[in-house]
Amino acid sequence: MNPLDDTTPKPRTVGQDAAARVLLVGRHFWPSSSFDRTGYLCQLATGFHRGGLHVEILTPRYAASWPQRFCFREMLVHRPAAAPRSDWSMGRYIRHQATWLKEYAQSYDALIVDAIREEALAVTEAGRSTETPVALICSGWGDRRDPVWWQTSRSARRCGAAAKSADHVIVKDAQSERLLISHGITRERLHRIDIGFASSLGISEDTRDEVRARLGRLNSDLFTMPDTPVIVCCGRMERDGAMDLLARSARFLASRYPDLRIWFIGDGPYRENLYDMLRSDGVRSSIAMPGTFADISDVLLSADLFVQADEQGLDFGLPSAVSAAIPIVAMDVPAVRSLLELPADSVGHTESVPCNVSLFKGATSKSLRAAIRGVLDNLPAARERAMLLRRYLTRTRPQSKAIDAYMKVIGTMKSKNRRVRSVGPPDSNTIEAAS
């Protein structure tokens, strides 16, 4: 009998040896992989599960046909509420989430939210009413950080106020930590956990050829020859975003490298405009816009160059490119330098802090093209630098170290939650499974 099919109530008690029960809350989860936070949340959930925790996820559903529950890698995902599509539906969404949480929060030892935004309002409210410990993760980089977003509206400021009532707040870099302290978050409740980098072996040409052939069979737009140079850019398709900047360079790059392919991986509101611009530039045969992937590992293994042209994608996209050991062209901004542990300027790089990333200054297509040409004109050396960067970051900041730091915080939350848990949310008799 499948244990997920058993809906008989079973009381659960808290003990020192019992695995901690964790509920992760996020706006986007599998398969909404066009969002960087999706990949990061999936990475956390998988890491916690492998670490022996009982992990469940709470996220909205984006279509009426989506099931309210399904299994993702042996973890139960709850989708009781419809996703918000406007300011009016946002209020309804938060109320729905809060109602669900107040009913079932006592089933968990810890509630963890992947951003200090609207979901934090529902979780902190439920945490107070059920006495369940709450941890909030400060999301975003640069001007997209949560503390910066709090200043944009009255409702956003409420999310900042909710952060002050959380038991723990997790930050990923020093600047976010300083911003939260300036907003009144005490140091005792702040935890600095840097982004980790997963270990992966350097890929041989045979492996790259096999992956490219597999992708070509799945989508003819992704068909390439073994020696075809491939540029990959992942993220949201937005006006004045990274993909827009790369698209404005596409015709110049295609004229210099006739066999070049540029893959725009993701989706967003600017997709049709982006496609029309590329088609009018006459580079339709040189580009592919296959949409989103639930797992981008094959895409990265097929690539010769990864473009990071803004401050989005620093939680999962850029670290995944580093782990895949592919050359990177990135915008020269403090967030990228902080993530990759690069010096504050381009002078004085040492052996302990190598500069193995091609940086370009200013959000201009001309500077981006120059950086891309510098890599494509000498790919063997760029691949060697990418391997050195992967080796350095996976040694100094392994992903396992970040997961262990999270689990230490969860252990603290569990030790403070000594009450008897109530019965958890009933499981559906038919639960879809996700690979």
Short mmCIF file of C-alpha atoms in Angstrom, two decimals:
data_model
loop_
_atom_site.label_atom_id
_atom_site.label_comp_id
_atom_site.label_asym_id
_atom_site.label_seq_id
_atom_site.Cartn_x
_atom_site.Cartn_y
_atom_site.Cartn_z
CA MET A 1 0.00 0.00 0.00
CA ASN A 2 1.29 3.43 -0.88
CA PRO A 3 1.70 5.48 2.34
CA LEU A 4 0.54 8.57 0.45
CA ASP A 5 -2.83 6.90 -0.07
CA ASP A 6 -3.44 6.44 3.67
CA THR A 7 -5.56 9.33 4.91
CA THR A 8 -6.12 7.84 8.39
CA PRO A 9 -5.17 10.48 10.99
CA LYS A 10 -1.99 9.58 12.84
CA PRO A 11 -0.79 11.71 15.77
CA ARG A 12 2.86 12.69 15.52
CA THR A 13 5.04 13.65 18.43
CA VAL A 14 8.23 15.64 18.57
CA GLY A 15 11.35 13.81 19.65
CA GLN A 16 15.07 14.37 19.53
CA ASP A 17 15.57 11.51 17.06
CA ALA A 18 12.56 12.28 14.85
CA ALA A 19 13.30 13.84 11.46
CA ALA A 20 12.39 17.51 11.35
CA ARG A 21 9.29 18.26 9.28
CA VAL A 22 9.84 21.32 7.10
CA LEU A 23 7.36 23.21 4.92
CA LEU A 24 8.97 25.29 2.16
CA VAL A 25 6.78 28.11 0.82
CA GLY A 26 7.38 29.80 -2.53
CA ARG A 27 5.53 31.61 -5.31
CA HIS A 28 7.05 29.35 -7.98
CA PHE A 29 8.07 25.71 -7.92
CA TRP A 30 8.56 22.93 -10.44
CA PRO A 31 7.90 23.13 -13.38
CA SER A 32 7.92 26.99 -13.45
CA SER A 33 11.64 27.02 -14.16
CA SER A 34 11.77 30.36 -15.98
CA PHE A 35 12.10 31.86 -12.51
CA ASP A 36 15.50 31.63 -10.87
CA ARG A 37 13.89 31.22 -7.46
CA THR A 38 12.24 28.03 -8.74
CA GLY A 39 15.57 26.35 -9.35
CA TYR A 40 16.91 27.55 -6.01
CA LEU A 41 13.85 26.32 -4.09
CA CYS A 42 14.00 22.93 -5.83
CA GLN A 43 17.69 22.76 -4.96
CA LEU A 44 16.98 23.49 -1.29
CA ALA A 45 14.14 20.98 -1.13
CA THR A 46 16.26 18.24 -2.70
CA GLY A 47 19.19 19.02 -0.41
CA PHE A 48 17.02 18.91 2.72
CA HIS A 49 15.42 15.65 1.58
CA ARG A 50 18.81 14.04 0.99
CA GLY A 51 19.87 15.30 4.41
CA GLY A 52 17.15 13.23 6.07
CA LEU A 53 14.49 15.89 6.66
CA HIS A 54 10.80 15.42 5.91
CA VAL A 55 10.16 18.12 3.30
CA GLU A 56 6.89 19.39 1.87
CA ILE A 57 6.27 22.41 -0.36
CA LEU A 58 3.44 24.95 -0.48
CA THR A 59 3.04 26.85 -3.75
CA PRO A 60 0.15 28.17 -5.90
CA ARG A 61 -1.17 26.56 -9.06
CA TYR A 62 -1.15 28.55 -12.31
CA ALA A 63 -3.90 26.68 -14.15
CA ALA A 64 -7.19 25.13 -13.09
CA SER A 65 -6.08 21.85 -14.65
CA TRP A 66 -3.06 21.58 -12.34
CA PRO A 67 -3.55 19.08 -9.47
CA GLN A 68 -3.74 20.42 -5.94
CA ARG A 69 -1.20 17.84 -4.77
CA PHE A 70 1.57 15.87 -6.41
CA CYS A 71 4.86 14.24 -5.53
CA PHE A 72 8.17 15.76 -6.58
CA ARG A 73 11.13 13.45 -5.93
CA GLU A 74 9.30 11.81 -3.00
CA MET A 75 8.30 15.20 -1.56
CA LEU A 76 4.64 16.21 -1.31
CA VAL A 77 3.75 19.50 -2.99
CA HIS A 78 0.57 21.33 -1.92
CA ARG A 79 -1.13 23.79 -4.30
CA PRO A 80 -4.42 24.72 -2.59
CA ALA A 81 -4.66 28.30 -3.92
CA ALA A 82 -4.77 29.77 -7.40
CA ALA A 83 -1.82 32.00 -8.29
CA PRO A 84 -2.39 35.76 -8.06
CA ARG A 85 -2.73 37.60 -11.37
CA SER A 86 -3.50 41.13 -10.14
CA ASP A 87 -3.39 43.27 -7.01
CA TRP A 88 -6.98 42.32 -6.27
CA SER A 89 -6.36 38.58 -6.59
CA MET A 90 -3.17 38.95 -4.53
CA GLY A 91 -5.23 39.72 -1.43
CA ARG A 92 -7.42 36.68 -2.05
CA TYR A 93 -4.36 34.51 -2.62
CA ILE A 94 -2.72 35.58 0.66
CA ARG A 95 -5.95 34.98 2.61
CA HIS A 96 -6.25 31.51 1.08
CA GLN A 97 -2.64 30.68 1.94
CA ALA A 98 -3.03 32.00 5.50
CA THR A 99 -6.19 29.92 6.06
CA TRP A 100 -4.47 26.76 4.85
CA LEU A 101 -1.40 27.46 6.98
CA LYS A 102 -3.36 28.15 10.14
CA GLU A 103 -5.06 24.79 9.75
CA TYR A 104 -1.96 22.73 9.02
CA ALA A 105 1.10 24.65 10.28
CA GLN A 106 1.20 22.65 13.51
CA SER A 107 2.12 19.60 11.44
CA TYR A 108 5.58 21.05 10.84
CA ASP A 109 8.61 21.92 12.93
CA ALA A 110 9.62 24.82 10.69
CA LEU A 111 8.09 27.07 8.03
CA ILE A 112 10.57 28.52 5.51
CA VAL A 113 9.68 31.12 2.87
CA ASP A 114 11.93 31.71 -0.15
CA ALA A 115 11.37 35.49 -0.21
CA ILE A 116 10.25 38.25 2.13
CA ARG A 117 7.30 39.23 -0.01
CA GLU A 118 3.53 38.59 0.10
CA GLU A 119 3.85 34.94 1.18
CA ALA A 120 5.77 36.13 4.25
CA LEU A 121 2.60 37.90 5.45
CA ALA A 122 0.59 34.66 5.44
CA VAL A 123 3.37 32.56 6.95
CA THR A 124 4.27 34.90 9.81
CA GLU A 125 0.58 35.33 10.67
CA ALA A 126 0.11 31.54 10.76
CA GLY A 127 3.34 31.11 12.69
CA ARG A 128 2.16 33.45 15.43
CA SER A 129 -1.26 31.81 15.75
CA THR A 130 0.10 28.24 15.80
CA GLU A 131 3.42 28.92 17.58
CA THR A 132 5.35 27.39 14.69
CA PRO A 133 8.88 28.79 14.07
CA VAL A 134 9.27 30.80 10.86
CA ALA A 135 12.37 31.53 8.76
CA LEU A 136 12.38 33.99 5.85
CA ILE A 137 14.99 34.04 3.07
CA CYS A 138 15.92 37.48 1.75
CA SER A 139 15.74 37.12 -2.03
CA GLY A 140 17.06 39.12 -4.96
CA TRP A 141 20.28 40.95 -5.75
CA GLY A 142 21.13 44.57 -6.42
CA ASP A 143 18.09 46.77 -7.00
CA ARG A 144 15.84 43.69 -6.94
CA ARG A 145 16.55 42.82 -3.33
CA ASP A 146 13.57 42.46 -1.01
CA PRO A 147 14.54 45.44 1.22
CA VAL A 148 14.66 47.66 -1.89
CA TRP A 149 11.29 46.35 -3.07
CA TRP A 150 9.75 47.18 0.33
CA GLN A 151 10.03 50.87 -0.53
CA THR A 152 7.86 50.61 -3.65
CA SER A 153 4.36 50.52 -2.10
CA ARG A 154 2.36 50.41 1.09
CA SER A 155 1.65 46.69 0.73
CA ALA A 156 5.35 46.04 0.14
CA ARG A 157 6.20 47.88 3.36
CA ARG A 158 3.90 45.48 5.20
CA CYS A 159 6.15 42.63 4.05
CA GLY A 160 9.14 44.43 5.54
CA ALA A 161 7.26 44.75 8.82
CA ALA A 162 6.47 41.02 8.72
CA ALA A 163 10.19 40.28 8.57
CA LYS A 164 10.60 41.78 12.04
CA SER A 165 8.28 39.15 13.52
CA ALA A 166 10.03 36.14 11.95
CA ASP A 167 12.12 33.91 14.19
CA HIS A 168 14.98 33.76 11.69
CA VAL A 169 15.97 35.73 8.59
CA ILE A 170 18.48 34.23 6.14
CA VAL A 171 20.62 36.42 3.87
CA LYS A 172 22.97 35.46 1.03
CA ASP A 173 25.41 38.38 0.96
CA ALA A 174 26.83 41.15 3.11
CA GLN A 175 24.90 44.00 1.48
CA SER A 176 21.54 42.35 2.14
CA GLU A 177 22.62 41.80 5.73
CA ARG A 178 23.43 45.49 6.16
CA LEU A 179 20.11 46.52 4.60
CA LEU A 180 18.12 44.28 6.92
CA ILE A 181 19.95 45.57 9.98
CA SER A 182 19.15 49.12 8.89
CA HIS A 183 15.46 48.10 8.69
CA GLY A 184 15.47 46.97 12.31
CA ILE A 185 16.17 43.24 12.00
CA THR A 186 18.32 42.25 14.97
CA ARG A 187 21.66 40.54 14.40
CA GLU A 188 20.60 37.66 16.63
CA ARG A 189 17.91 36.63 14.15
CA LEU A 190 20.07 37.07 11.02
CA HIS A 191 21.93 34.15 9.45
CA ARG A 192 24.41 34.61 6.60
CA ILE A 193 24.35 31.58 4.26
CA ASP A 194 26.23 32.13 1.01
CA ILE A 195 25.14 30.54 -2.26
CA GLY A 196 26.81 27.16 -2.71
CA PHE A 197 28.22 25.57 -5.85
CA ALA A 198 27.47 21.96 -6.74
CA SER A 199 30.33 19.69 -7.75
CA SER A 200 30.32 18.34 -11.27
CA LEU A 201 32.94 16.70 -13.45
CA GLY A 202 34.41 18.47 -16.43
CA ILE A 203 32.66 17.27 -19.59
CA SER A 204 34.41 15.64 -22.52
CA GLU A 205 33.67 16.43 -26.12
CA ASP A 206 31.95 13.04 -26.50
CA THR A 207 29.58 13.84 -23.64
CA ARG A 208 28.75 17.26 -25.10
CA ASP A 209 28.06 15.67 -28.49
CA GLU A 210 25.70 13.12 -26.96
CA VAL A 211 23.76 15.78 -25.04
CA ARG A 212 23.49 18.00 -28.11
CA ALA A 213 22.17 15.10 -30.17
CA ARG A 214 19.57 14.35 -27.49
CA LEU A 215 18.38 17.96 -27.37
CA GLY A 216 18.23 18.08 -31.17
CA ARG A 217 15.92 15.07 -31.20
CA LEU A 218 13.65 16.70 -28.61
CA ASN A 219 13.47 20.07 -30.38
CA SER A 220 14.68 20.63 -33.94
CA ASP A 221 15.46 24.29 -33.12
CA LEU A 222 18.19 22.99 -30.78
CA PHE A 223 19.87 20.82 -33.41
CA THR A 224 23.56 21.69 -33.78
CA MET A 225 26.73 20.19 -35.20
CA PRO A 226 29.48 19.19 -32.76
CA ASP A 227 31.62 22.21 -33.65
CA THR A 228 28.77 24.76 -33.63
CA PRO A 229 29.37 27.51 -31.03
CA VAL A 230 26.35 27.79 -28.72
CA ILE A 231 25.53 30.75 -26.46
CA VAL A 232 22.95 30.26 -23.70
CA CYS A 233 21.04 32.93 -21.78
CA CYS A 234 18.49 31.88 -19.13
CA GLY A 235 15.86 33.91 -17.31
CA ARG A 236 12.78 36.05 -17.76
CA MET A 237 12.04 37.74 -21.06
CA GLU A 238 11.46 41.34 -19.98
CA ARG A 239 11.94 44.72 -21.59
CA ASP A 240 15.47 46.07 -21.05
CA GLY A 241 16.48 42.74 -19.47
CA ALA A 242 19.40 40.44 -20.16
CA MET A 243 17.77 38.72 -23.11
CA ASP A 244 16.84 42.02 -24.69
CA LEU A 245 20.47 43.12 -24.46
CA LEU A 246 21.71 39.88 -26.01
CA ALA A 247 19.05 39.99 -28.74
CA ARG A 248 20.27 43.44 -29.85
CA SER A 249 23.71 41.89 -30.38
CA ALA A 250 22.49 38.79 -32.22
CA ARG A 251 22.77 40.05 -35.82
CA PHE A 252 26.30 41.37 -35.28
CA LEU A 253 27.42 38.11 -33.70
CA ALA A 254 25.75 36.01 -36.41
CA SER A 255 27.55 37.97 -39.15
CA ARG A 256 30.91 37.34 -37.46
CA TYR A 257 30.22 33.67 -36.64
CA PRO A 258 27.91 32.30 -39.38
CA ASP A 259 27.39 28.93 -37.63
CA LEU A 260 26.62 30.52 -34.23
CA ARG A 261 23.51 29.50 -32.25
CA ILE A 262 21.99 31.59 -29.46
CA TRP A 263 19.52 29.85 -27.13
CA PHE A 264 17.10 32.02 -25.13
CA ILE A 265 15.89 29.72 -22.33
CA GLY A 266 12.85 30.93 -20.42
CA ASP A 267 9.65 32.83 -20.89
CA GLY A 268 8.07 36.15 -20.00
CA PRO A 269 5.89 39.06 -21.09
CA TYR A 270 8.42 40.30 -23.70
CA ARG A 271 8.70 36.99 -25.55
CA GLU A 272 6.69 37.95 -28.66
CA ASN A 273 8.43 41.31 -28.98
CA LEU A 274 11.80 39.64 -28.64
CA TYR A 275 10.99 37.06 -31.30
CA ASP A 276 9.65 39.68 -33.73
CA MET A 277 12.81 41.77 -33.31
CA LEU A 278 15.10 38.80 -33.95
CA ARG A 279 13.08 37.72 -36.98
CA SER A 280 13.16 41.24 -38.44
CA ASP A 281 16.95 41.25 -37.97
CA GLY A 282 17.16 38.15 -40.17
CA VAL A 283 18.69 35.87 -37.52
CA ARG A 284 15.79 33.46 -37.02
CA SER A 285 17.94 30.51 -38.14
CA SER A 286 20.63 31.41 -35.60
CA ILE A 287 18.42 31.58 -32.51
CA ALA A 288 16.15 29.25 -30.55
CA MET A 289 13.46 30.10 -27.98
CA PRO A 290 12.36 26.65 -26.76
CA GLY A 291 10.64 27.91 -23.61
CA THR A 292 11.39 26.61 -20.13
CA PHE A 293 13.06 23.43 -18.94
CA ALA A 294 12.33 21.65 -15.68
CA ASP A 295 16.03 20.74 -15.65
CA ILE A 296 18.56 22.92 -17.48
CA SER A 297 21.56 20.63 -16.96
CA ASP A 298 21.48 19.30 -20.55
CA VAL A 299 21.21 22.83 -21.90
CA LEU A 300 24.27 23.94 -19.93
CA LEU A 301 26.28 20.85 -20.86
CA SER A 302 25.60 21.64 -24.53
CA ALA A 303 26.69 25.28 -24.29
CA ASP A 304 30.01 26.90 -25.12
CA LEU A 305 29.20 30.20 -23.39
CA PHE A 306 26.78 31.38 -20.70
CA VAL A 307 25.65 35.03 -20.70
CA GLN A 308 24.73 36.73 -17.41
CA ALA A 309 23.72 40.24 -18.46
CA ASP A 310 21.82 41.47 -15.39
CA GLU A 311 21.35 40.81 -11.67
CA GLN A 312 18.71 38.13 -12.12
CA GLY A 313 19.62 34.46 -12.06
CA LEU A 314 22.31 34.72 -9.40
CA ASP A 315 20.68 32.23 -7.02
CA PHE A 316 20.57 29.28 -9.40
CA GLY A 317 21.35 30.10 -13.04
CA LEU A 318 24.87 31.51 -12.71
CA PRO A 319 25.96 29.00 -10.02
CA SER A 320 24.72 26.17 -12.28
CA ALA A 321 26.81 27.54 -15.15
CA VAL A 322 29.86 27.62 -12.88
CA SER A 323 29.22 24.02 -11.82
CA ALA A 324 28.90 22.97 -15.47
CA ALA A 325 32.37 24.43 -16.13
CA ILE A 326 31.38 26.50 -19.15
CA PRO A 327 32.83 29.94 -19.96
CA ILE A 328 30.84 32.86 -18.57
CA VAL A 329 30.35 36.41 -19.79
CA ALA A 330 28.81 38.49 -17.01
CA MET A 331 27.91 42.09 -16.34
CA ASP A 332 30.45 43.79 -14.10
CA VAL A 333 28.26 44.64 -11.09
CA PRO A 334 28.93 44.25 -7.34
CA ALA A 335 26.39 41.42 -7.01
CA VAL A 336 28.22 39.25 -9.56
CA ARG A 337 31.61 40.03 -8.05
CA SER A 338 30.28 39.19 -4.58
CA LEU A 339 28.77 35.89 -5.71
CA LEU A 340 31.89 34.75 -7.58
CA GLU A 341 34.28 36.14 -4.95
CA LEU A 342 35.97 38.46 -7.41
CA PRO A 343 37.93 41.51 -6.19
CA ALA A 344 36.16 44.86 -6.16
CA ASP A 345 38.14 45.91 -9.25
CA SER A 346 39.89 44.23 -12.15
CA VAL A 347 43.40 44.85 -10.80
CA GLY A 348 45.43 42.62 -8.55
CA HIS A 349 43.89 39.21 -9.12
CA THR A 350 45.78 36.54 -7.23
CA GLU A 351 46.03 32.78 -7.50
CA SER A 352 43.69 32.38 -4.50
CA VAL A 353 41.03 34.62 -6.09
CA PRO A 354 41.24 34.02 -9.84
CA CYS A 355 39.42 36.19 -12.36
CA ASN A 356 38.19 33.49 -14.72
CA VAL A 357 35.02 35.28 -15.82
CA SER A 358 34.82 37.66 -18.78
CA LEU A 359 33.21 40.81 -17.37
CA PHE A 360 31.74 43.67 -19.36
CA LYS A 361 30.93 47.12 -18.03
CA GLY A 362 27.68 48.97 -18.65
CA ALA A 363 24.43 47.57 -19.97
CA THR A 364 25.35 48.14 -23.62
CA SER A 365 25.23 45.66 -26.47
CA LYS A 366 28.61 46.88 -27.74
CA SER A 367 30.46 45.98 -24.54
CA LEU A 368 28.60 42.66 -24.37
CA ARG A 369 29.61 41.80 -27.94
CA ALA A 370 33.24 42.60 -27.21
CA ALA A 371 33.24 40.25 -24.22
CA ILE A 372 31.55 37.46 -26.20
CA ARG A 373 34.02 37.82 -29.07
CA GLY A 374 36.90 37.60 -26.60
CA VAL A 375 35.63 34.22 -25.44
CA LEU A 376 34.56 32.71 -28.78
CA ASP A 377 37.82 33.69 -30.46
CA ASN A 378 39.77 31.63 -27.91
CA LEU A 379 37.44 28.94 -26.60
CA PRO A 380 40.09 26.44 -25.39
CA ALA A 381 41.61 29.00 -23.02
CA ALA A 382 38.15 30.13 -21.88
CA ARG A 383 37.19 26.54 -21.08
CA GLU A 384 40.34 26.12 -19.02
CA ARG A 385 39.53 29.26 -17.04
CA ALA A 386 35.97 27.99 -16.51
CA MET A 387 37.35 24.74 -15.11
CA LEU A 388 39.61 26.66 -12.73
CA LEU A 389 36.69 28.80 -11.54
CA ARG A 390 34.54 25.72 -10.91
CA ARG A 391 37.37 24.03 -9.05
CA TYR A 392 37.98 27.07 -6.84
CA LEU A 393 34.33 27.78 -5.94
CA THR A 394 33.28 24.16 -5.39
CA ARG A 395 36.24 23.79 -3.04
CA THR A 396 35.75 27.01 -1.08
CA ARG A 397 31.93 27.19 -1.15
CA PRO A 398 30.44 23.75 -1.80
CA GLN A 399 26.69 23.44 -1.97
CA SER A 400 26.79 20.86 0.81
CA LYS A 401 28.13 23.54 3.16
CA ALA A 402 25.15 25.82 2.40
CA ILE A 403 22.68 22.94 2.94
CA ASP A 404 24.35 22.10 6.25
CA ALA A 405 24.01 25.73 7.36
CA TYR A 406 20.30 25.71 6.55
CA MET A 407 19.83 22.43 8.38
CA LYS A 408 21.57 23.89 11.43
CA VAL A 409 19.00 26.71 11.48
CA ILE A 410 16.20 24.17 11.06
CA GLY A 411 17.61 22.16 13.96
CA THR A 412 17.44 25.29 16.14
CA MET A 413 13.83 25.84 15.09
CA LYS A 414 12.94 22.22 15.84
CA SER A 415 14.53 22.31 19.29
CA LYS A 416 12.40 25.32 20.20
CA ASN A 417 9.23 23.68 18.91
CA ARG A 418 8.59 21.13 21.63
CA ARG A 419 4.81 20.92 21.38
CA VAL A 420 2.88 17.93 20.02
CA ARG A 421 2.14 18.31 16.32
CA SER A 422 -1.33 17.93 14.99
CA VAL A 423 -2.28 15.71 12.08
CA GLY A 424 -0.90 16.98 8.78
CA PRO A 425 -2.87 17.88 5.67
CA PRO A 426 -4.77 14.95 4.21
CA ASP A 427 -3.14 13.33 1.22
CA SER A 428 -4.99 12.81 -2.02
CA ASN A 429 -5.84 9.26 -3.04
CA THR A 430 -4.37 9.98 -6.47
CA ILE A 431 -1.19 12.01 -6.40
CA GLU A 432 0.72 12.78 -9.56
CA ALA A 433 4.43 12.12 -9.50
CA ALA A 434 7.07 14.44 -10.94
CA SER A 435 10.52 13.24 -11.87
#
